[in-house]
mmCIF file of C-alpha atoms in Angstrom:
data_model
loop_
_atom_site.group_PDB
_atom_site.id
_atom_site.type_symbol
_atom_site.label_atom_id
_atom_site.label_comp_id
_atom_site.label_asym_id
_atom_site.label_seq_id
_atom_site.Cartn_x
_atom_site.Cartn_y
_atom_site.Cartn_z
ATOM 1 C CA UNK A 563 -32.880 16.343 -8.670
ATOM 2 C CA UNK A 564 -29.138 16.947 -9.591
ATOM 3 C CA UNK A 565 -30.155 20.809 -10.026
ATOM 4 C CA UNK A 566 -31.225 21.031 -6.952
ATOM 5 C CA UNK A 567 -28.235 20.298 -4.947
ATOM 6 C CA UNK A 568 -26.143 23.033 -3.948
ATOM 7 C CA UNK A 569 -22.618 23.841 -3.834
ATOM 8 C CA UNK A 570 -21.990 22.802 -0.282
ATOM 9 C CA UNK A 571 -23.605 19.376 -1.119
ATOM 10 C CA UNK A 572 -22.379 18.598 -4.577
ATOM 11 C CA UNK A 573 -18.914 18.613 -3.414
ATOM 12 C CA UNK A 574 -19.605 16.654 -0.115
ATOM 13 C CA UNK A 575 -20.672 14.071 -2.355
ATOM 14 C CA UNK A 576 -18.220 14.258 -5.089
ATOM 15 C CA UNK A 577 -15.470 13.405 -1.886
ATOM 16 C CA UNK A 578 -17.863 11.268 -0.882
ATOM 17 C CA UNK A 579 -16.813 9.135 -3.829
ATOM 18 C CA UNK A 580 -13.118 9.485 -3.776
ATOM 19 C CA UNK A 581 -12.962 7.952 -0.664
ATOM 20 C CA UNK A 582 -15.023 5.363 -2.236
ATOM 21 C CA UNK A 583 -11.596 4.736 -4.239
ATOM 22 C CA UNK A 584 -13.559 6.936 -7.485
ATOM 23 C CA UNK A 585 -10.143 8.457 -8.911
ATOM 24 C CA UNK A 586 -11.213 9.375 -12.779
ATOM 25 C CA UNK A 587 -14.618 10.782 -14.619
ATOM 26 C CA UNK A 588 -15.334 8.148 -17.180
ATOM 27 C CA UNK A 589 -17.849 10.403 -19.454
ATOM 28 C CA UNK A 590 -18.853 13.457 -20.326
ATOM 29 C CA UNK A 591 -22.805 12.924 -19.334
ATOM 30 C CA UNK A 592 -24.971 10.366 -18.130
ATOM 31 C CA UNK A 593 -26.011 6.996 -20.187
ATOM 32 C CA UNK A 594 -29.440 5.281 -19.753
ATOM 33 C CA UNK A 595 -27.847 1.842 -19.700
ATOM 34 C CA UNK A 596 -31.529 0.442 -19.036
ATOM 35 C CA UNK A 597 -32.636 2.238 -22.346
ATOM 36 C CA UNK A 598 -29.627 0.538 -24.317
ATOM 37 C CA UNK A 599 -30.734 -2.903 -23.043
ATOM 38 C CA UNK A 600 -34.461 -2.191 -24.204
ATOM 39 C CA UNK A 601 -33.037 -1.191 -27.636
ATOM 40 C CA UNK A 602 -31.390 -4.404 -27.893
ATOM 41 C CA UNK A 603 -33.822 -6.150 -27.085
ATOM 42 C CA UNK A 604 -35.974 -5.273 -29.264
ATOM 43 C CA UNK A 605 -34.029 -5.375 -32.426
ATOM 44 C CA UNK A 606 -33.289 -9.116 -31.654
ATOM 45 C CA UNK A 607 -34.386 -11.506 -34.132
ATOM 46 C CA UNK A 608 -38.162 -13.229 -33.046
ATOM 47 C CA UNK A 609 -37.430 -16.946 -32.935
ATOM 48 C CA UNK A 610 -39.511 -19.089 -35.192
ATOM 49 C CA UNK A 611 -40.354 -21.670 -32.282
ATOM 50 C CA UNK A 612 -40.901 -19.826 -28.755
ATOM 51 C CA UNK A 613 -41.994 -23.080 -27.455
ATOM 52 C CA UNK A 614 -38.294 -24.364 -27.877
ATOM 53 C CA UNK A 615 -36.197 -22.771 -25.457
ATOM 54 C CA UNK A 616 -32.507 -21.562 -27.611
ATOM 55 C CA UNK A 617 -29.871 -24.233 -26.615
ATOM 56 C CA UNK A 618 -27.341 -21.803 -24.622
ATOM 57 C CA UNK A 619 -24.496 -20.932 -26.806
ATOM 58 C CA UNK A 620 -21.461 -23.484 -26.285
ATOM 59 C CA UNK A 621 -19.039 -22.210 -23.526
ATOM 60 C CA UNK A 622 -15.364 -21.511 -24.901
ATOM 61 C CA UNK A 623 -12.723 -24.548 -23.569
ATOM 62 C CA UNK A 624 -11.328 -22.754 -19.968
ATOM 63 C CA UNK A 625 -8.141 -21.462 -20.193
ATOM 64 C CA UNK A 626 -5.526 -22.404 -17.533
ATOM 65 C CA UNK A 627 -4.447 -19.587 -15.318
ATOM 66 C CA UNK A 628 -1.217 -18.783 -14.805
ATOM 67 C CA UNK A 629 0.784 -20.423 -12.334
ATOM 68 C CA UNK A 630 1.330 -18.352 -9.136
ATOM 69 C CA UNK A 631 4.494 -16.860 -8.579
ATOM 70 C CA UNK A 632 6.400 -18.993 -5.845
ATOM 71 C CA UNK A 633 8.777 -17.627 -3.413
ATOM 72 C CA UNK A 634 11.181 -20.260 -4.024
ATOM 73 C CA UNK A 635 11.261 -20.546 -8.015
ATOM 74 C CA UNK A 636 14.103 -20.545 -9.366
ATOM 75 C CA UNK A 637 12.698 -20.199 -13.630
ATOM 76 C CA UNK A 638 13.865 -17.444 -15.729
ATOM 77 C CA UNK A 639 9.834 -16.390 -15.984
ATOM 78 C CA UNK A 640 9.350 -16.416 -12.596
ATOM 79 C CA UNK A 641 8.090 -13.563 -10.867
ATOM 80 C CA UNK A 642 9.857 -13.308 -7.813
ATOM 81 C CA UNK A 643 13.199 -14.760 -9.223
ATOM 82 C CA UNK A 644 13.384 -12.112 -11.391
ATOM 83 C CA UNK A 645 12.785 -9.377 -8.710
ATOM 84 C CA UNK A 646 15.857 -11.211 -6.407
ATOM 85 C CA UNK A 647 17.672 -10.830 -9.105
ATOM 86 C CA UNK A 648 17.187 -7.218 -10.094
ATOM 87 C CA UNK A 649 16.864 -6.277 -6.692
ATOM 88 C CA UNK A 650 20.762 -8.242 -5.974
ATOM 89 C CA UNK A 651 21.733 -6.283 -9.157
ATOM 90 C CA UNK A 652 21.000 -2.340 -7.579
ATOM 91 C CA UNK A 653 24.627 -1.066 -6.206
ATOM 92 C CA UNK A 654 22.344 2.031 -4.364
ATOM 93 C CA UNK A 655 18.979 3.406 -4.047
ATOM 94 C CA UNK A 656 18.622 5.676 -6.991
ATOM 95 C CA UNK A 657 19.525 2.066 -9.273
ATOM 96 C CA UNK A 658 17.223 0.440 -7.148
ATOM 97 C CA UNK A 659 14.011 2.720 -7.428
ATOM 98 C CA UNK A 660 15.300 2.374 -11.502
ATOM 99 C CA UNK A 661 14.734 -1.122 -11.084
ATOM 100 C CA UNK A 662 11.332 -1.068 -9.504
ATOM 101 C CA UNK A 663 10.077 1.174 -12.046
ATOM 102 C CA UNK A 664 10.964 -1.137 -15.129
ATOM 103 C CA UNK A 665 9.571 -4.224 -13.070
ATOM 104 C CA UNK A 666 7.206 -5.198 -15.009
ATOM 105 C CA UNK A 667 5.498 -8.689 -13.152
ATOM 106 C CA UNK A 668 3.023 -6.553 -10.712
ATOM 107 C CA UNK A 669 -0.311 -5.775 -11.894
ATOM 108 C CA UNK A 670 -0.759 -2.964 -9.756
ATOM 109 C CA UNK A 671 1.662 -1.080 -11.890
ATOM 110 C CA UNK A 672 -0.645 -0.551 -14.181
ATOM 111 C CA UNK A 673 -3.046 1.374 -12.311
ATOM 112 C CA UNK A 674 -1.164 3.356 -10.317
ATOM 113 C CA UNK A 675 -0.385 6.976 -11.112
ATOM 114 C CA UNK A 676 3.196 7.005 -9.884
ATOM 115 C CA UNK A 677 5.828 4.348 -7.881
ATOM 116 C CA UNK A 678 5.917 5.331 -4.469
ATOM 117 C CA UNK A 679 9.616 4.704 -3.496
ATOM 118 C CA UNK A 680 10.639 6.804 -0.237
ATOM 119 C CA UNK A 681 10.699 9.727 1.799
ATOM 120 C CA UNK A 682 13.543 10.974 4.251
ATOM 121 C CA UNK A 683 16.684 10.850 4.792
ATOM 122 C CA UNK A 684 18.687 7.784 3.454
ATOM 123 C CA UNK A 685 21.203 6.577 6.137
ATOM 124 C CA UNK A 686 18.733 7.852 9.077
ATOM 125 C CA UNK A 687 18.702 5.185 11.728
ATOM 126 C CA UNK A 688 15.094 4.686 12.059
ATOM 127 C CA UNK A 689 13.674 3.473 9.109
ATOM 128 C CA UNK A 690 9.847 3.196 8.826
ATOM 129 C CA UNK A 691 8.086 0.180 6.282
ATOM 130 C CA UNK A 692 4.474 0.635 5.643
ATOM 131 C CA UNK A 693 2.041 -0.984 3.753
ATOM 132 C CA UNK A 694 1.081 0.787 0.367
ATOM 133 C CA UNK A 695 0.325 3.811 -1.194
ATOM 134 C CA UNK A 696 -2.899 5.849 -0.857
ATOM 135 C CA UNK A 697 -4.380 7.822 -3.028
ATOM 136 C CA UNK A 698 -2.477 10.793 -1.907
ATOM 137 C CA UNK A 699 0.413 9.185 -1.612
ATOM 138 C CA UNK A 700 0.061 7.608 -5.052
ATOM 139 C CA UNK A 701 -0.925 11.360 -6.743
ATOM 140 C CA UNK A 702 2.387 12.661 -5.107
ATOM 141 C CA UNK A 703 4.825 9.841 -5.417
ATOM 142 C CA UNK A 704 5.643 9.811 -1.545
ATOM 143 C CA UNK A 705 4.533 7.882 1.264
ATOM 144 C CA UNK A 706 2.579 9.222 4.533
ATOM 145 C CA UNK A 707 1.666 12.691 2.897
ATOM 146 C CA UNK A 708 -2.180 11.840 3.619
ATOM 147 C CA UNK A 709 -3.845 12.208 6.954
ATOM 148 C CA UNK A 710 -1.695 9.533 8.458
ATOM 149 C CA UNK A 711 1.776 10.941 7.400
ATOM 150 C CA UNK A 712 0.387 14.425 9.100
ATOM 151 C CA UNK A 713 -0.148 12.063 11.620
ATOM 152 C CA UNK A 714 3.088 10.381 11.725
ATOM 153 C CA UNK A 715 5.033 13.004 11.600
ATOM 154 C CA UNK A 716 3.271 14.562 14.706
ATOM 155 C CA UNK A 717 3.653 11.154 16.642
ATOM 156 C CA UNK A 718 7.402 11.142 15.722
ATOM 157 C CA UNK A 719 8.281 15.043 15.898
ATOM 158 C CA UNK A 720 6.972 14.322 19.588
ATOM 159 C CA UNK A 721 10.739 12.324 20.293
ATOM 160 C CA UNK A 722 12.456 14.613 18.592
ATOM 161 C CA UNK A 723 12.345 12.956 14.946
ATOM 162 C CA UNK A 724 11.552 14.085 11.468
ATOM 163 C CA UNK A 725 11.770 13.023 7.622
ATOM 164 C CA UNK A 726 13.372 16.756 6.969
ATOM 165 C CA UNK A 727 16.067 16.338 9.906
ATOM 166 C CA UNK A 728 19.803 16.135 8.652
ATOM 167 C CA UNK A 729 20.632 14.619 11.532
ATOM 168 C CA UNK A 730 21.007 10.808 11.054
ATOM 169 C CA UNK A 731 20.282 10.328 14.650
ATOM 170 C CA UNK A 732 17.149 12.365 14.078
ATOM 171 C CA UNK A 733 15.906 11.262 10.717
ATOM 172 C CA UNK A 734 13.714 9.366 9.677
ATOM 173 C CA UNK A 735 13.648 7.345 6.296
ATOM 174 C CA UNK A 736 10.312 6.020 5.125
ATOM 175 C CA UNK A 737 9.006 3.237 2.670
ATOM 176 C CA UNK A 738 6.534 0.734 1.683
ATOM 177 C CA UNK A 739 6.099 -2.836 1.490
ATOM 178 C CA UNK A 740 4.114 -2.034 -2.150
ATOM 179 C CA UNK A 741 5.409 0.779 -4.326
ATOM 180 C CA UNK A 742 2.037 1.321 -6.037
ATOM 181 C CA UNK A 743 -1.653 2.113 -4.856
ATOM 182 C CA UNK A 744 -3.912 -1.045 -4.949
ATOM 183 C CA UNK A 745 -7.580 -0.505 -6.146
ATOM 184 C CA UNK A 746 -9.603 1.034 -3.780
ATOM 185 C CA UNK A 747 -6.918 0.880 -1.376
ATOM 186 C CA UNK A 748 -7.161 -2.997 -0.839
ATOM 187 C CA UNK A 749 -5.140 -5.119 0.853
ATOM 188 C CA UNK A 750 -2.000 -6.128 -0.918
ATOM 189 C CA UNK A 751 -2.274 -9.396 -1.637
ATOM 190 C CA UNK A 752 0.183 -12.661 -1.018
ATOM 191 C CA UNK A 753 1.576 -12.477 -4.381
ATOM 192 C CA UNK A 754 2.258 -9.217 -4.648
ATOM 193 C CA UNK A 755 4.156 -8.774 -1.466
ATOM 194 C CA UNK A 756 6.331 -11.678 -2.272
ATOM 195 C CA UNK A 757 6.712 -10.141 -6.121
ATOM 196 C CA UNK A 758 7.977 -6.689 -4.353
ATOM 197 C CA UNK A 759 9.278 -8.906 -0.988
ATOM 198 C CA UNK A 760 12.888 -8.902 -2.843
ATOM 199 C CA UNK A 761 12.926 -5.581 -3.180
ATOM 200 C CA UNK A 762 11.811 -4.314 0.454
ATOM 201 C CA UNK A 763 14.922 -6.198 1.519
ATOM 202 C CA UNK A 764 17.432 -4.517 -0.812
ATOM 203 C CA UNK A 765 16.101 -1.269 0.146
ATOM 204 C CA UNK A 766 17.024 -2.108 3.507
ATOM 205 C CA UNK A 767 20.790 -3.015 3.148
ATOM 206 C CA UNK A 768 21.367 0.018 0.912
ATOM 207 C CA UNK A 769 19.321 2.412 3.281
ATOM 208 C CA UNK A 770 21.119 0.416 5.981
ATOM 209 C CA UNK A 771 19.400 1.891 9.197
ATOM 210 C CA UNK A 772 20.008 0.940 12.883
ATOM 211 C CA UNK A 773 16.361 -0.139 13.520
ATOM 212 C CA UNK A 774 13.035 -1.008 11.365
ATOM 213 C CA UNK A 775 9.629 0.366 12.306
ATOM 214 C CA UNK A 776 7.018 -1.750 11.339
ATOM 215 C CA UNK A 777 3.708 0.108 10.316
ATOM 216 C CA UNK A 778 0.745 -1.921 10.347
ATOM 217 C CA UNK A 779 -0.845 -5.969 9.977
ATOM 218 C CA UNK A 780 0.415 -5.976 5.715
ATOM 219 C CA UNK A 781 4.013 -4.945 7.141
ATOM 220 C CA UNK A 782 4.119 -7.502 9.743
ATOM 221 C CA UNK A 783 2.605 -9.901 7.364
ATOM 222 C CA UNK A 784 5.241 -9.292 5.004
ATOM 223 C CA UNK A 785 8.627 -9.201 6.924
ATOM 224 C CA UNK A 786 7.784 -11.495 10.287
ATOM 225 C CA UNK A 787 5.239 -13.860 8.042
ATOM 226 C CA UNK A 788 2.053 -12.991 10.500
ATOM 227 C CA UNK A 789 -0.435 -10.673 11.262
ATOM 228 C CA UNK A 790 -1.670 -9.679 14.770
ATOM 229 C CA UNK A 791 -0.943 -5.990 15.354
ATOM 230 C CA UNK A 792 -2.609 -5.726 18.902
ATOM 231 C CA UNK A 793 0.007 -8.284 19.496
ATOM 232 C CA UNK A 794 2.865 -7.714 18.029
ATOM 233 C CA UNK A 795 2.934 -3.894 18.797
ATOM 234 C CA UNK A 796 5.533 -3.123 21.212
ATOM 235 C CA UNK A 797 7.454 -6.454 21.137
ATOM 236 C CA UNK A 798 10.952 -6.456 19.266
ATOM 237 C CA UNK A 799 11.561 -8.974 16.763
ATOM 238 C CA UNK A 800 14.550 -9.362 13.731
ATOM 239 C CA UNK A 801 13.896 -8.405 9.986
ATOM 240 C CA UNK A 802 16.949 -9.091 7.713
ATOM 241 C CA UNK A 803 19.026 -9.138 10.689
ATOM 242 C CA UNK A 804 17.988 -5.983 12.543
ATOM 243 C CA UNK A 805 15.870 -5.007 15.481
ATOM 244 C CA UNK A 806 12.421 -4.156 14.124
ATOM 245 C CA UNK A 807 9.517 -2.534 15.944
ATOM 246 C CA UNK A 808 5.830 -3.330 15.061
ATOM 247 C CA UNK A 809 3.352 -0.432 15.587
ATOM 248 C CA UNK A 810 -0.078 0.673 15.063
ATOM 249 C CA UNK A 811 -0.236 2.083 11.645
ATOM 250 C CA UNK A 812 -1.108 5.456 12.101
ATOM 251 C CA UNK A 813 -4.282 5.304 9.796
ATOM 252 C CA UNK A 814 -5.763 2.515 12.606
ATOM 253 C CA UNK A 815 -5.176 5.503 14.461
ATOM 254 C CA UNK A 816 -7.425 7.665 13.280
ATOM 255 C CA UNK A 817 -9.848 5.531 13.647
ATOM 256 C CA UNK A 818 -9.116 4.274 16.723
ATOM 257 C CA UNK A 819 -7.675 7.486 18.700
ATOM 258 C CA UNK A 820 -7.991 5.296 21.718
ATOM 259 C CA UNK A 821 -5.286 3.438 21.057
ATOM 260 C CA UNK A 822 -2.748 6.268 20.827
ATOM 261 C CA UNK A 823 -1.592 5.721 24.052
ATOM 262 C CA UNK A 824 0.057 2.264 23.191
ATOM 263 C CA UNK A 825 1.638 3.975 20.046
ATOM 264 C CA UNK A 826 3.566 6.543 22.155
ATOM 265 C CA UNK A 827 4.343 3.905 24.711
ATOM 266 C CA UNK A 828 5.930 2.299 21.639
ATOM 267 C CA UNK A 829 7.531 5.910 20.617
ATOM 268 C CA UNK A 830 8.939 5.874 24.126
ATOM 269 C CA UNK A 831 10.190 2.370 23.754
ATOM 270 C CA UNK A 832 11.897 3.061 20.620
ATOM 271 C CA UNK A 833 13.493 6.283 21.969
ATOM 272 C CA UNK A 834 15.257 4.506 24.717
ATOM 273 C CA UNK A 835 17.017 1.927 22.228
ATOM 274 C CA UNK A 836 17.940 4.856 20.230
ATOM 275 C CA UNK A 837 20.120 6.701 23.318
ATOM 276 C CA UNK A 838 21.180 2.922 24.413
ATOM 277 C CA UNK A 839 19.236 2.601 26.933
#
């Protein structure tokens, strides 16, 4: 069947699967798993008695899971205390992106390709927070270089604002809330935002920007503690002390194009704080 498919089709498929979140080939052919099974099965032992079922083999004592890391723990093995204080310790960005990479409490470090730090022009005075990386994103160590960053970029160019612009009343500066790519692109989850939570906020005071644009539910969950994007868009609220600016993240764009006309509402909205208005 496999011969059959032609060129067109073979790689329609093979995307097919790396959108499924498929990043690696595991072998070099095909293994009849079912066959392997069969051929363990029948090298087993025959029981002397089959009209005594085998007791089930004893189940190994549970072992305790780790605790989870609390926001408010204060330990020296404590996740999060140990990102505060690494995070407190970074005098500027290039330190701090050191610091992130030899952080070594996040699981998600481990399957990621690359940390994700920024994009843009430190000092701009919009500065963007999404969510996490994609795959993309994580194969090129930047965020919003997929589909949505095309996208971004378009929605942002539109008021006059770019990542490339010299211009710190132009610029943009752009981050995450997770420096590496969850599997399959799933949600972060609480403990790793509050792991990297300490973090997000240094980044902040050393990019130090005018006013935060929040991209998406796992950025609002993050910095204002709830979710709600169809309500929060377009409302102002205060992150670390600074106006911040919830919007539709621009991959819920793509799939929703119907809701572009809030976003540049939102655009607008933004724009006229920028000129003081």
């Amino acid at each position: 069947m496999l011969e059959s498919l032609d060129h067109e089709t073979a790689l329609a498929l093979l995307e097919w699967q790396i959108e499924l979140g498929a990043t690696e080939a595991i072998g070099e052919g095909p293994v009849d798993r079912f066959a392997e099974s069969a051929a363990a099965r029948a090298a087993r032992p025959a029981t002397l008695s089959p009209a005594v079922p085998e007791a089930p083999p004893a189940r190994a004592p549970r072992q305790s899971r780790p605790a989870t890391p609390q926001r408010d723990g204060e330990s020296a093995g404590d996740a999060v205390a140990e990102a505060r204080a690494l995070a407190a310790a970074a005098p500027d960005l290039a330190a701090l992106r050191e610091a992130m990479a030899g952080y070594g409490h996040c699981e998600l470090k481990k399957g990621a390709r690359n940390l994700v730090f920024a994009d843009g022009q430190p000092g701009a005075r919009v500065m963007i927070v999404g969510e996490a990386p994609g795959r993309e994103e994580d194969q090129r160590g930047l965020p919003f270089v997929g589909r949505a960053g095309r996208l971004l970029d378009l929605m942002f160019g539109a008021i006059g604002m770019s990542r490339a612009a010299p211009d710190p009343a132009k610029a943009l500066y752009i981050t995450n809330i997770l420096p590496w790519r969850p599997p399959q692109n799933r949600d972060p989850s609480p403990e790793e935002i509050a792991m990297m939570l300490p973090f997000v906020e240094r980044h902040v005071a050393l990019a130090d920007p005018d006013f935060l644009v929040l991209m998406g539910n796992i950025s609002c969950q993050a910095l204002l503690g709830r979710k709600g994007i169809t309500r929060l868009r377009g409302n102002w609220q205060t992150v670390f002390g600074r106006p911040a600016l919830p919007m539709f993240h621009p991959a819920f764009l793509l799939r929703n194009p119907v809701c572009k006309r809030e976003s540049w509402s939102d655009l607008l909205l933004l724009q006229s704080r920028l000129e003081g208005r």
